[in-house]
């Protein structure tokens, strides 16, 4: 008798996530699990024709910031558009639990800067009465609401520190007693199902009132002690964003103490000078076997700015008079032919030339048709120099025109080296963060389109491994990340000839009418979570208000 399945994915190219060669085959799914893979005979309630498409495990995005968004967007857009079926929240030590009611506003004001969302959007999105205080209650609240894709969370150093120290968390080192209390909270969170502990020392992480986020003020002793909870629990991963006093030596020490993996953020091209990544790769190769791995990204790191405060350009000496001028003086300089000539020359001869042409005009109120277009393209169309175009647009908009400029990870040769190195892992999509300024949640489709198909930097099998088995293993996500009978049926079906992502576009679909940037996917035929098809041919296949198949991954597992 022919076997009966809920869903049969027929006639695709199976790539199982382990790096093994692709092979033609079918996938039979029953009861939310993979029941058969290979040549599968049988019937099903639903047959999906995967002819010409790759059938892969659903992608795992280990670096997201959906901690707030999960309370108003059960689909966790836009991750599933790009084939993602499991996400990890709480990265960089942010997150929203544990939080005392009295500290809710401080947490939101921290997210306001680091997530790039308006305070009104966050307030309207989570509501005045939060459905949780402890980390365990947070996971339960996420579970009660339901999500389209699976979600796990790291416990964040910042909320833990704020919980114990209040506003002083941004001002001073903790006492031993306070560290003891924090340790109790981290232990509780791990027991409740946190995937690990996350922190940040990055000088770019600025919270309420321009103060450092709480984790940045912690002593090494505090970080080491809290990370030590992973060793006691004999489980979980440490995620850390590097900064002064927190880099490879410290990660090696934490790994030695805990015997747990450390996934750090991020190794980007150009970060430590033109060849700086090489030394870090060499050191990482030595630490790889111990599980200390840098996260790398296939997209350039962008910053958004306006010419009224042109900080990404101010390292050039030609910009010195601008730095010293007030706003009126800046306008005068931007209109001055002599200043323009000097800036054009500097841009044309220097290393900054290519990134400058790659600037995206993100917002230009007098002429929205140029929004989200490349500066170099619009300049070529109009037959002007990109410098003159940027200055003319800005002067016509009272210096309110917004630009997005790639500052790191811009050299494709270096990015290729980072992506292909065995001691790295893909991370830093920052999905859910920087919502109004950036969007890298599309990294999986960009990896498959640009770095596999167009540039041939990774084989399809290796790219899929890096999006599935590797992150699932490092983050302790059991039962997922591979196509094998018995495992959860998280599956992404994509067309290798067309998979990719679109340039960003701005939408206003967040609470209180707030805006964000999104990228559309191409070539993602179907996304299946725990056996349920949630996306098909670029559209939602489930009702976002109805029952959804995503599960909370406590300790890496669905209950
Ligand atoms: Zn982050």
Coordinates of C-alpha atoms and ligand atoms in Angstrom, one line a residue:
X1 CA 0.0 0.0 0.0
X2 CA 1.3 3.4 -0.9
X3 CA 2.4 5.6 2.0
X4 CA 0.2 8.6 2.8
X5 CA 1.7 12.0 3.6
X6 CA 0.4 15.4 4.6
X7 CA 2.7 17.1 2.1
X8 CA 4.8 15.6 -0.6
X9 CA 7.5 17.8 -2.2
X10 CA 8.1 16.1 -5.5
X11 CA 10.9 16.1 -8.1
X12 CA 13.3 18.6 -6.6
X13 CA 17.0 18.7 -6.0
X14 CA 17.5 17.7 -2.4
X15 CA 20.3 19.6 -0.6
X16 CA 20.3 18.2 2.9
X17 CA 22.2 20.9 4.7
X18 CA 25.3 18.8 5.7
X19 CA 27.3 19.9 2.7
X20 CA 26.6 16.5 1.0
X21 CA 26.1 16.7 -2.8
X22 CA 22.7 17.6 -4.2
X23 CA 20.6 14.7 -5.4
X24 CA 17.3 14.5 -7.2
X25 CA 14.5 13.4 -5.0
X26 CA 11.3 13.9 -3.1
X27 CA 10.4 14.8 0.5
X28 CA 7.5 13.2 2.3
X29 CA 6.2 15.1 5.3
X30 CA 3.8 13.9 8.0
X31 CA 2.8 15.1 11.4
X32 CA 5.1 18.1 11.2
X33 CA 8.2 15.9 10.6
X34 CA 10.1 14.7 7.6
X35 CA 8.9 11.1 7.1
X36 CA 10.8 10.2 4.0
X37 CA 13.6 11.7 1.8
X38 CA 14.9 10.3 -1.5
X39 CA 12.7 8.5 -4.0
X40 CA 9.4 8.6 -2.2
X41 CA 6.3 6.6 -3.4
X42 CA 3.0 7.6 -2.0
X43 CA 0.1 10.0 -2.0
X44 CA -0.5 13.2 0.0
X45 CA -3.1 15.7 0.9
X46 CA -1.0 18.2 -0.9
X47 CA 1.7 17.7 -3.6
X48 CA 4.2 20.5 -4.3
X49 CA 5.9 20.2 -7.6
X50 CA 9.5 21.2 -7.0
X51 CA 10.8 20.6 -10.5
X52 CA 13.9 22.7 -11.3
X53 CA 14.0 23.8 -7.6
X54 CA 16.3 23.1 -4.7
X55 CA 14.7 21.5 -1.7
X56 CA 16.7 22.6 1.4
X57 CA 16.3 22.7 5.1
X58 CA 14.6 26.0 6.2
X59 CA 17.2 28.7 6.9
X60 CA 18.3 29.5 10.4
X61 CA 19.0 33.2 11.2
X62 CA 21.0 33.3 14.4
X63 CA 21.3 37.1 14.6
X64 CA 18.0 38.9 14.8
X65 CA 16.4 41.5 17.0
X66 CA 12.7 40.6 16.8
X67 CA 12.3 40.8 20.6
X68 CA 9.9 43.7 20.3
X69 CA 8.5 43.1 16.8
X70 CA 7.3 39.6 17.8
X71 CA 4.5 41.3 19.8
X72 CA 2.9 43.0 16.8
X73 CA 4.1 40.9 13.8
X74 CA 3.3 37.2 14.2
X75 CA 4.7 36.6 10.7
X76 CA 8.2 38.0 11.8
X77 CA 8.5 39.7 8.4
X78 CA 10.6 39.8 6.4
X79 CA 12.6 36.8 7.4
X80 CA 10.3 34.1 6.0
X81 CA 10.1 35.9 2.7
X82 CA 13.8 34.9 2.3
X83 CA 13.4 31.3 3.3
X84 CA 14.1 31.7 7.1
X85 CA 12.2 29.2 9.3
X86 CA 14.0 29.7 12.6
X87 CA 15.3 32.9 14.2
X88 CA 17.4 33.7 17.3
X89 CA 16.4 36.9 19.2
X90 CA 18.1 38.7 22.0
X91 CA 21.4 39.3 20.2
X92 CA 24.0 41.9 21.2
X93 CA 22.6 41.5 24.8
X94 CA 19.5 43.5 24.1
X95 CA 16.1 42.0 24.4
X96 CA 13.2 42.8 26.6
X97 CA 13.2 40.3 29.5
X98 CA 13.6 40.2 32.3
X99 CA 12.2 43.7 32.8
X100 CA 10.5 45.3 35.9
X101 CA 7.4 47.3 35.1
X102 CA 9.2 50.5 36.2
X103 CA 11.9 50.0 33.7
X104 CA 9.8 49.4 30.6
X105 CA 10.3 52.8 29.3
X106 CA 14.1 52.6 29.7
X107 CA 14.1 49.4 27.7
X108 CA 12.1 50.9 24.9
X109 CA 14.3 54.0 24.8
X110 CA 17.3 51.7 24.4
X111 CA 15.6 49.8 21.6
X112 CA 14.6 53.1 20.1
X113 CA 18.2 53.8 19.3
X114 CA 19.6 50.4 18.7
X115 CA 16.6 49.0 16.7
X116 CA 16.0 52.3 14.8
X117 CA 12.3 52.4 15.6
X118 CA 10.3 55.3 17.0
X119 CA 9.3 55.2 20.6
X120 CA 5.7 55.6 19.6
X121 CA 5.9 52.5 17.4
X122 CA 7.5 50.4 20.2
X123 CA 5.0 51.7 22.8
X124 CA 2.0 51.0 20.5
X125 CA 3.4 47.7 19.4
X126 CA 4.0 46.1 22.8
X127 CA 1.3 48.0 24.6
X128 CA 1.4 49.6 28.0
X129 CA 0.9 46.4 29.9
X130 CA 3.6 44.0 29.0
X131 CA 2.5 40.3 29.2
X132 CA 5.7 39.3 31.0
X133 CA 8.3 40.3 33.6
X134 CA 10.7 37.3 33.7
X135 CA 12.5 35.7 30.8
X136 CA 10.3 32.5 31.3
X137 CA 7.2 34.7 31.1
X138 CA 8.6 36.3 27.9
X139 CA 9.0 33.0 26.2
X140 CA 5.5 31.9 27.3
X141 CA 4.0 35.2 26.0
X142 CA 5.7 34.7 22.6
X143 CA 4.3 31.2 22.6
X144 CA 0.8 32.3 23.5
X145 CA 0.7 34.8 20.6
X146 CA 2.2 32.4 18.1
X147 CA 4.6 32.9 15.3
X148 CA 4.8 31.8 11.7
X149 CA 8.4 30.6 12.1
X150 CA 10.3 29.1 15.1
X151 CA 11.9 31.5 17.5
X152 CA 14.5 31.1 20.2
X153 CA 16.0 33.8 22.4
X154 CA 19.3 34.5 24.1
X155 CA 19.1 36.2 27.5
X156 CA 20.5 39.7 27.2
X157 CA 23.1 41.2 29.5
X158 CA 21.5 44.7 29.1
X159 CA 18.0 43.8 30.5
X160 CA 19.6 41.6 33.2
X161 CA 21.8 44.5 34.4
X162 CA 19.0 47.0 34.2
X163 CA 16.8 44.7 36.3
X164 CA 19.3 44.5 39.1
X165 CA 20.9 48.0 39.0
X166 CA 18.2 50.3 37.7
X167 CA 19.4 53.5 36.0
X168 CA 22.8 53.1 37.5
X169 CA 23.3 50.2 35.0
X170 CA 24.7 52.7 32.5
X171 CA 26.9 54.4 35.0
X172 CA 29.1 52.1 37.1
X173 CA 30.5 48.7 37.7
X174 CA 28.4 46.2 39.7
X175 CA 29.1 45.1 43.2
X176 CA 29.7 41.5 43.9
X177 CA 26.2 41.2 45.4
X178 CA 24.7 42.7 42.2
X179 CA 26.7 40.3 40.0
X180 CA 25.4 37.5 42.2
X181 CA 21.8 38.6 41.5
X182 CA 22.5 38.9 37.8
X183 CA 23.9 35.4 37.8
X184 CA 20.7 34.2 39.3
X185 CA 18.7 35.8 36.5
X186 CA 20.9 34.3 33.8
X187 CA 20.6 30.9 35.4
X188 CA 16.8 31.2 35.6
X189 CA 16.7 32.2 31.9
X190 CA 18.8 29.3 30.8
X191 CA 16.6 27.0 32.8
X192 CA 13.6 28.5 31.2
X193 CA 15.0 27.8 27.7
X194 CA 17.3 30.7 26.7
X195 CA 19.6 29.5 23.9
X196 CA 22.6 31.3 25.6
X197 CA 23.9 34.5 27.0
X198 CA 24.5 37.6 24.9
X199 CA 26.4 40.8 25.6
X200 CA 28.0 43.8 23.8
X201 CA 30.9 46.1 24.4
X202 CA 30.5 47.9 21.1
X203 CA 31.0 51.7 21.3
X204 CA 28.3 52.0 18.6
X205 CA 25.7 50.6 21.0
X206 CA 24.2 53.7 22.6
X207 CA 21.0 53.6 24.6
X208 CA 18.7 56.1 26.3
X209 CA 19.8 59.7 26.6
X210 CA 22.9 59.0 24.6
X211 CA 24.3 56.7 27.4
X212 CA 26.1 53.5 26.7
X213 CA 23.9 50.4 26.8
X214 CA 24.2 48.8 30.3
X215 CA 26.4 45.8 29.2
X216 CA 29.1 48.2 28.0
X217 CA 29.7 49.4 31.6
X218 CA 30.3 45.8 32.9
X219 CA 33.7 44.7 34.2
X220 CA 35.4 41.7 32.7
X221 CA 34.8 39.9 36.0
X222 CA 31.1 40.5 35.5
X223 CA 31.0 39.2 31.9
X224 CA 33.1 36.2 32.8
X225 CA 30.9 35.4 35.8
X226 CA 27.7 35.6 33.8
X227 CA 29.1 33.7 30.9
X228 CA 30.1 31.1 33.5
X229 CA 26.5 30.1 33.9
X230 CA 26.7 28.4 30.5
X231 CA 29.4 26.1 31.9
X232 CA 27.3 25.2 34.9
X233 CA 24.3 24.6 32.7
X234 CA 26.5 22.6 30.3
X235 CA 24.5 24.1 27.5
X236 CA 24.0 27.3 25.5
X237 CA 26.1 29.6 23.4
X238 CA 27.7 32.9 24.1
X239 CA 27.0 35.7 21.6
X240 CA 29.0 38.8 22.0
X241 CA 29.5 42.0 20.0
X242 CA 33.1 43.0 20.3
X243 CA 34.5 46.2 21.8
X244 CA 37.2 47.5 24.1
X245 CA 38.3 44.6 26.4
X246 CA 36.1 42.0 24.7
X247 CA 37.8 40.2 21.8
X248 CA 39.5 37.0 20.9
X249 CA 41.6 36.5 24.1
X250 CA 38.5 37.0 26.3
X251 CA 36.4 34.7 24.1
X252 CA 39.1 32.0 24.3
X253 CA 39.1 32.4 28.1
X254 CA 35.3 32.1 28.3
X255 CA 35.3 29.0 26.1
X256 CA 38.0 27.5 28.2
X257 CA 36.0 28.1 31.3
X258 CA 32.6 27.0 30.0
X259 CA 33.4 24.6 27.2
X260 CA 30.6 26.3 25.3
X261 CA 30.8 27.9 21.8
X262 CA 31.2 31.6 21.4
X263 CA 29.7 33.3 18.3
X264 CA 31.0 36.8 18.0
X265 CA 29.9 39.8 16.0
X266 CA 31.3 40.6 13.6
X267 CA 34.3 40.2 11.3
X268 CA 33.8 42.6 8.5
X269 CA 36.1 43.5 5.6
X270 CA 38.1 46.6 6.2
X271 CA 37.4 46.6 9.9
X272 CA 41.0 46.5 11.0
X273 CA 42.6 48.1 7.9
X274 CA 42.7 46.7 4.4
X275 CA 44.3 43.3 5.5
X276 CA 43.3 43.3 9.1
X277 CA 40.8 40.5 8.6
X278 CA 43.7 38.1 7.7
X279 CA 45.2 38.0 11.2
X280 CA 41.8 37.5 12.7
X281 CA 41.0 34.7 10.3
X282 CA 44.3 33.0 11.3
X283 CA 43.6 33.3 15.0
X284 CA 40.0 32.1 14.3
X285 CA 41.3 29.1 12.5
X286 CA 43.2 28.2 15.7
X287 CA 40.1 28.7 17.8
X288 CA 37.7 27.0 15.4
X289 CA 37.9 23.5 16.9
X290 CA 37.0 25.0 20.3
X291 CA 33.9 26.7 18.9
X292 CA 34.9 30.3 18.9
X293 CA 33.6 31.6 15.6
X294 CA 33.3 35.0 14.0
X295 CA 30.0 35.9 12.4
X296 CA 30.5 37.3 8.9
X297 CA 28.1 39.0 6.5
X298 CA 27.5 38.9 2.7
X299 CA 26.3 42.4 2.7
X300 CA 28.2 45.7 3.2
X301 CA 27.8 47.5 6.5
X302 CA 25.9 50.7 5.9
X303 CA 25.5 53.9 7.8
X304 CA 22.7 56.5 7.2
X305 CA 23.5 60.2 7.3
X306 CA 22.5 63.6 6.0
X307 CA 24.9 66.3 4.8
X308 CA 24.0 68.5 7.7
X309 CA 26.0 65.9 9.8
X310 CA 28.2 64.1 7.3
X311 CA 30.1 62.0 9.9
X312 CA 31.0 59.1 7.5
X313 CA 32.9 61.6 5.3
X314 CA 34.5 63.7 7.9
X315 CA 37.8 61.6 8.1
X316 CA 38.8 63.2 4.8
X317 CA 40.8 66.4 5.3
X318 CA 38.9 68.2 2.5
X319 CA 35.8 68.0 4.9
X320 CA 37.6 69.8 7.7
X321 CA 36.1 73.2 7.1
X322 CA 32.7 71.6 7.0
X323 CA 33.3 70.0 10.4
X324 CA 34.2 73.4 11.8
X325 CA 31.3 75.2 10.3
X326 CA 27.8 75.8 11.6
X327 CA 24.8 74.8 9.5
X328 CA 24.7 78.0 7.5
X329 CA 28.5 77.7 6.9
X330 CA 28.0 74.1 5.7
X331 CA 25.4 75.3 3.2
X332 CA 27.8 77.9 1.9
X333 CA 30.6 75.4 1.5
X334 CA 28.4 72.9 -0.3
X335 CA 27.5 75.6 -2.8
X336 CA 31.1 76.8 -3.2
X337 CA 32.7 75.8 -6.6
X338 CA 36.1 75.6 -5.1
X339 CA 35.0 73.3 -2.2
X340 CA 33.2 71.1 -4.8
X341 CA 36.2 70.8 -7.0
X342 CA 38.4 69.7 -4.1
X343 CA 35.8 67.2 -2.9
X344 CA 35.3 65.7 -6.4
X345 CA 39.1 65.3 -6.7
X346 CA 39.4 63.7 -3.4
X347 CA 36.5 61.3 -4.1
X348 CA 37.9 60.4 -7.6
X349 CA 41.4 59.6 -6.4
X350 CA 40.8 58.1 -3.0
X351 CA 39.7 54.7 -1.8
X352 CA 36.4 56.2 -0.9
X353 CA 35.5 56.7 -4.6
X354 CA 33.7 53.4 -5.1
X355 CA 31.8 53.4 -1.9
X356 CA 30.7 57.0 -2.6
X357 CA 29.2 56.0 -5.9
X358 CA 27.5 53.1 -4.1
X359 CA 25.8 55.5 -1.8
X360 CA 22.0 55.0 -1.8
X361 CA 19.8 58.1 -1.8
X362 CA 17.3 56.9 0.8
X363 CA 15.0 59.9 1.2
X364 CA 14.7 63.1 -0.8
X365 CA 11.4 64.9 0.1
X366 CA 11.3 67.2 -3.0
X367 CA 11.6 64.3 -5.4
X368 CA 10.6 60.8 -4.0
X369 CA 11.4 59.2 -7.4
X370 CA 15.1 59.1 -6.5
X371 CA 14.5 57.4 -3.1
X372 CA 16.3 54.0 -2.7
X373 CA 18.3 54.7 -5.9
X374 CA 22.1 54.5 -6.2
X375 CA 23.8 57.9 -6.3
X376 CA 26.2 56.8 -9.1
X377 CA 23.3 55.7 -11.3
X378 CA 21.3 58.8 -10.9
X379 CA 24.4 60.9 -11.5
X380 CA 25.2 59.1 -14.7
X381 CA 21.6 59.5 -15.9
X382 CA 21.8 63.2 -15.3
X383 CA 25.4 63.6 -16.6
X384 CA 26.7 65.1 -13.4
X385 CA 29.4 64.1 -10.9
X386 CA 28.0 62.1 -7.9
X387 CA 29.5 64.7 -5.6
X388 CA 27.6 67.5 -7.3
X389 CA 24.4 65.5 -7.3
X390 CA 24.7 64.7 -3.6
X391 CA 25.3 68.4 -2.8
X392 CA 22.6 69.7 -5.2
X393 CA 20.0 67.4 -3.8
X394 CA 20.9 68.3 -0.2
X395 CA 20.9 72.0 -0.9
X396 CA 17.4 71.7 -2.5
X397 CA 16.1 69.9 0.6
X398 CA 17.6 72.1 3.3
X399 CA 20.2 69.4 3.9
X400 CA 17.4 66.9 4.9
X401 CA 18.2 64.5 2.0
X402 CA 19.2 61.1 3.5
X403 CA 21.9 58.9 2.2
X404 CA 23.1 55.4 3.1
X405 CA 26.7 54.6 2.6
X406 CA 28.6 51.4 2.7
X407 CA 31.5 51.7 5.1
X408 CA 32.7 48.2 5.8
X409 CA 32.6 44.8 4.0
X410 CA 32.6 46.7 0.7
X411 CA 35.4 44.8 -1.1
X412 CA 34.0 41.7 -2.8
X413 CA 37.4 40.0 -2.8
X414 CA 37.6 40.3 1.0
X415 CA 34.0 39.4 1.6
X416 CA 34.5 36.3 -0.5
X417 CA 37.5 35.3 1.6
X418 CA 35.4 35.7 4.8
X419 CA 32.4 33.8 3.5
X420 CA 34.5 30.9 2.3
X421 CA 36.7 30.5 5.3
X422 CA 35.9 27.4 7.3
X423 CA 36.2 29.2 10.7
X424 CA 33.5 31.7 10.1
X425 CA 29.7 31.5 10.2
X426 CA 27.0 33.6 8.6
X427 CA 25.4 36.1 11.0
X428 CA 24.6 39.8 11.5
X429 CA 21.4 40.0 9.5
X430 CA 20.2 42.2 12.5
X431 CA 16.7 41.4 11.3
X432 CA 14.2 43.6 13.2
X433 CA 16.9 46.2 14.1
X434 CA 17.8 49.5 12.5
X435 CA 14.3 49.1 10.9
X436 CA 14.1 52.6 9.4
X437 CA 17.8 52.7 8.3
X438 CA 18.8 49.3 7.0
X439 CA 17.6 45.9 6.2
X440 CA 19.8 42.9 5.9
X441 CA 17.2 40.2 6.8
X442 CA 17.5 39.3 3.1
X443 CA 21.0 38.0 3.5
X444 CA 20.1 34.4 2.8
X445 CA 18.7 35.1 -0.7
X446 CA 21.6 37.5 -1.4
X447 CA 24.1 34.8 -0.4
X448 CA 22.4 32.3 -2.8
X449 CA 22.0 34.8 -5.6
X450 CA 25.1 37.0 -5.6
X451 CA 27.7 34.8 -3.9
X452 CA 26.7 31.4 -5.1
X453 CA 25.2 31.9 -8.6
X454 CA 26.8 35.1 -9.8
X455 CA 30.3 35.0 -8.1
X456 CA 30.7 31.3 -7.5
X457 CA 32.3 31.9 -4.1
X458 CA 30.5 29.1 -2.4
X459 CA 29.0 25.9 -3.9
X460 CA 25.2 25.7 -3.4
X461 CA 25.7 22.8 -1.0
X462 CA 28.2 24.8 1.1
X463 CA 26.0 27.9 1.1
X464 CA 23.0 25.8 2.3
X465 CA 25.1 24.2 5.0
X466 CA 26.1 27.7 6.2
X467 CA 22.4 28.7 6.3
X468 CA 21.2 25.6 8.1
X469 CA 23.2 22.8 9.7
X470 CA 26.1 25.0 10.8
X471 CA 24.1 27.7 12.7
X472 CA 21.7 25.1 14.1
X473 CA 24.6 23.1 15.6
X474 CA 26.5 26.1 17.0
X475 CA 23.3 27.5 18.6
X476 CA 22.1 24.1 19.9
X477 CA 19.0 24.0 17.8
X478 CA 18.3 20.3 17.8
X479 CA 16.0 18.5 15.3
X480 CA 16.4 21.1 12.6
X481 CA 18.8 22.4 10.0
X482 CA 19.0 19.1 8.1
X483 CA 16.8 17.1 5.8
X484 CA 16.6 13.7 7.4
X485 CA 13.7 11.5 8.4
X486 CA 12.5 12.1 11.9
X487 CA 13.6 15.8 12.0
X488 CA 11.2 18.7 12.1
X489 CA 9.8 19.5 8.6
X490 CA 11.3 23.0 8.2
X491 CA 11.9 23.3 4.4
X492 CA 12.7 26.0 1.9
X493 CA 12.2 25.4 -1.8
X494 CA 14.0 27.8 -4.1
X495 CA 14.9 28.2 -7.7
X496 CA 18.7 28.4 -7.9
X497 CA 18.5 30.2 -11.3
X498 CA 16.5 33.2 -9.9
X499 CA 16.9 33.3 -6.1
X500 CA 18.0 36.7 -4.9
X501 CA 16.7 39.9 -3.2
X502 CA 15.5 43.3 -4.4
X503 CA 16.8 46.7 -3.5
X504 CA 15.3 48.1 -0.3
X505 CA 11.9 49.8 -0.3
X506 CA 10.3 51.9 2.5
X507 CA 7.0 50.8 3.8
X508 CA 4.8 52.2 6.6
X509 CA 3.4 49.1 8.2
X510 CA 4.7 49.3 11.7
X511 CA 2.6 50.4 14.7
X512 CA 1.7 54.1 14.9
X513 CA 2.4 54.3 11.2
X514 CA 6.1 54.0 11.6
X515 CA 8.2 53.2 8.6
X516 CA 10.8 50.6 7.9
X517 CA 12.9 49.2 5.0
X518 CA 12.2 45.9 3.5
X519 CA 13.6 43.8 0.6
X520 CA 11.5 41.5 -1.5
X521 CA 12.8 38.0 -2.4
X522 CA 12.9 36.3 -5.8
X523 CA 12.9 32.6 -6.5
X524 CA 11.6 31.4 -3.1
X525 CA 8.9 28.9 -4.2
X526 CA 7.8 27.6 -0.8
X527 CA 8.6 27.9 2.9
X528 CA 7.4 25.1 5.2
X529 CA 7.5 25.3 9.0
X530 CA 6.8 22.2 11.1
X531 CA 5.1 20.7 8.1
X532 CA 2.9 23.7 7.3
X533 CA 3.4 25.7 4.2
X534 CA 3.6 29.4 5.3
X535 CA 4.7 31.0 2.0
X536 CA 4.1 29.9 -1.5
X537 CA 5.3 31.8 -4.7
X538 CA 6.1 34.9 -2.7
X539 CA 2.8 35.1 -0.8
X540 CA 1.7 34.2 2.6
X541 CA 0.0 30.8 2.6
X542 CA -1.4 31.1 6.1
X543 CA -3.6 33.7 7.7
X544 CA -1.4 35.9 9.9
X545 CA -4.3 36.3 12.3
X546 CA -5.0 32.5 12.5
X547 CA -3.2 29.5 13.9
X548 CA 0.5 29.6 13.0
X549 CA 3.0 26.7 13.0
X550 CA 6.1 28.3 14.5
X551 CA 7.3 27.0 17.9
X552 CA 9.3 28.5 20.7
X553 CA 12.7 26.8 20.8
X554 CA 13.4 26.3 24.5
X555 CA 17.0 25.2 24.9
X556 CA 16.9 24.7 21.1
X557 CA 13.9 22.4 21.0
X558 CA 10.2 22.7 20.4
X559 CA 8.1 21.3 23.3
Ligands
LIG1 ZN1 22.8 42.8 16.7

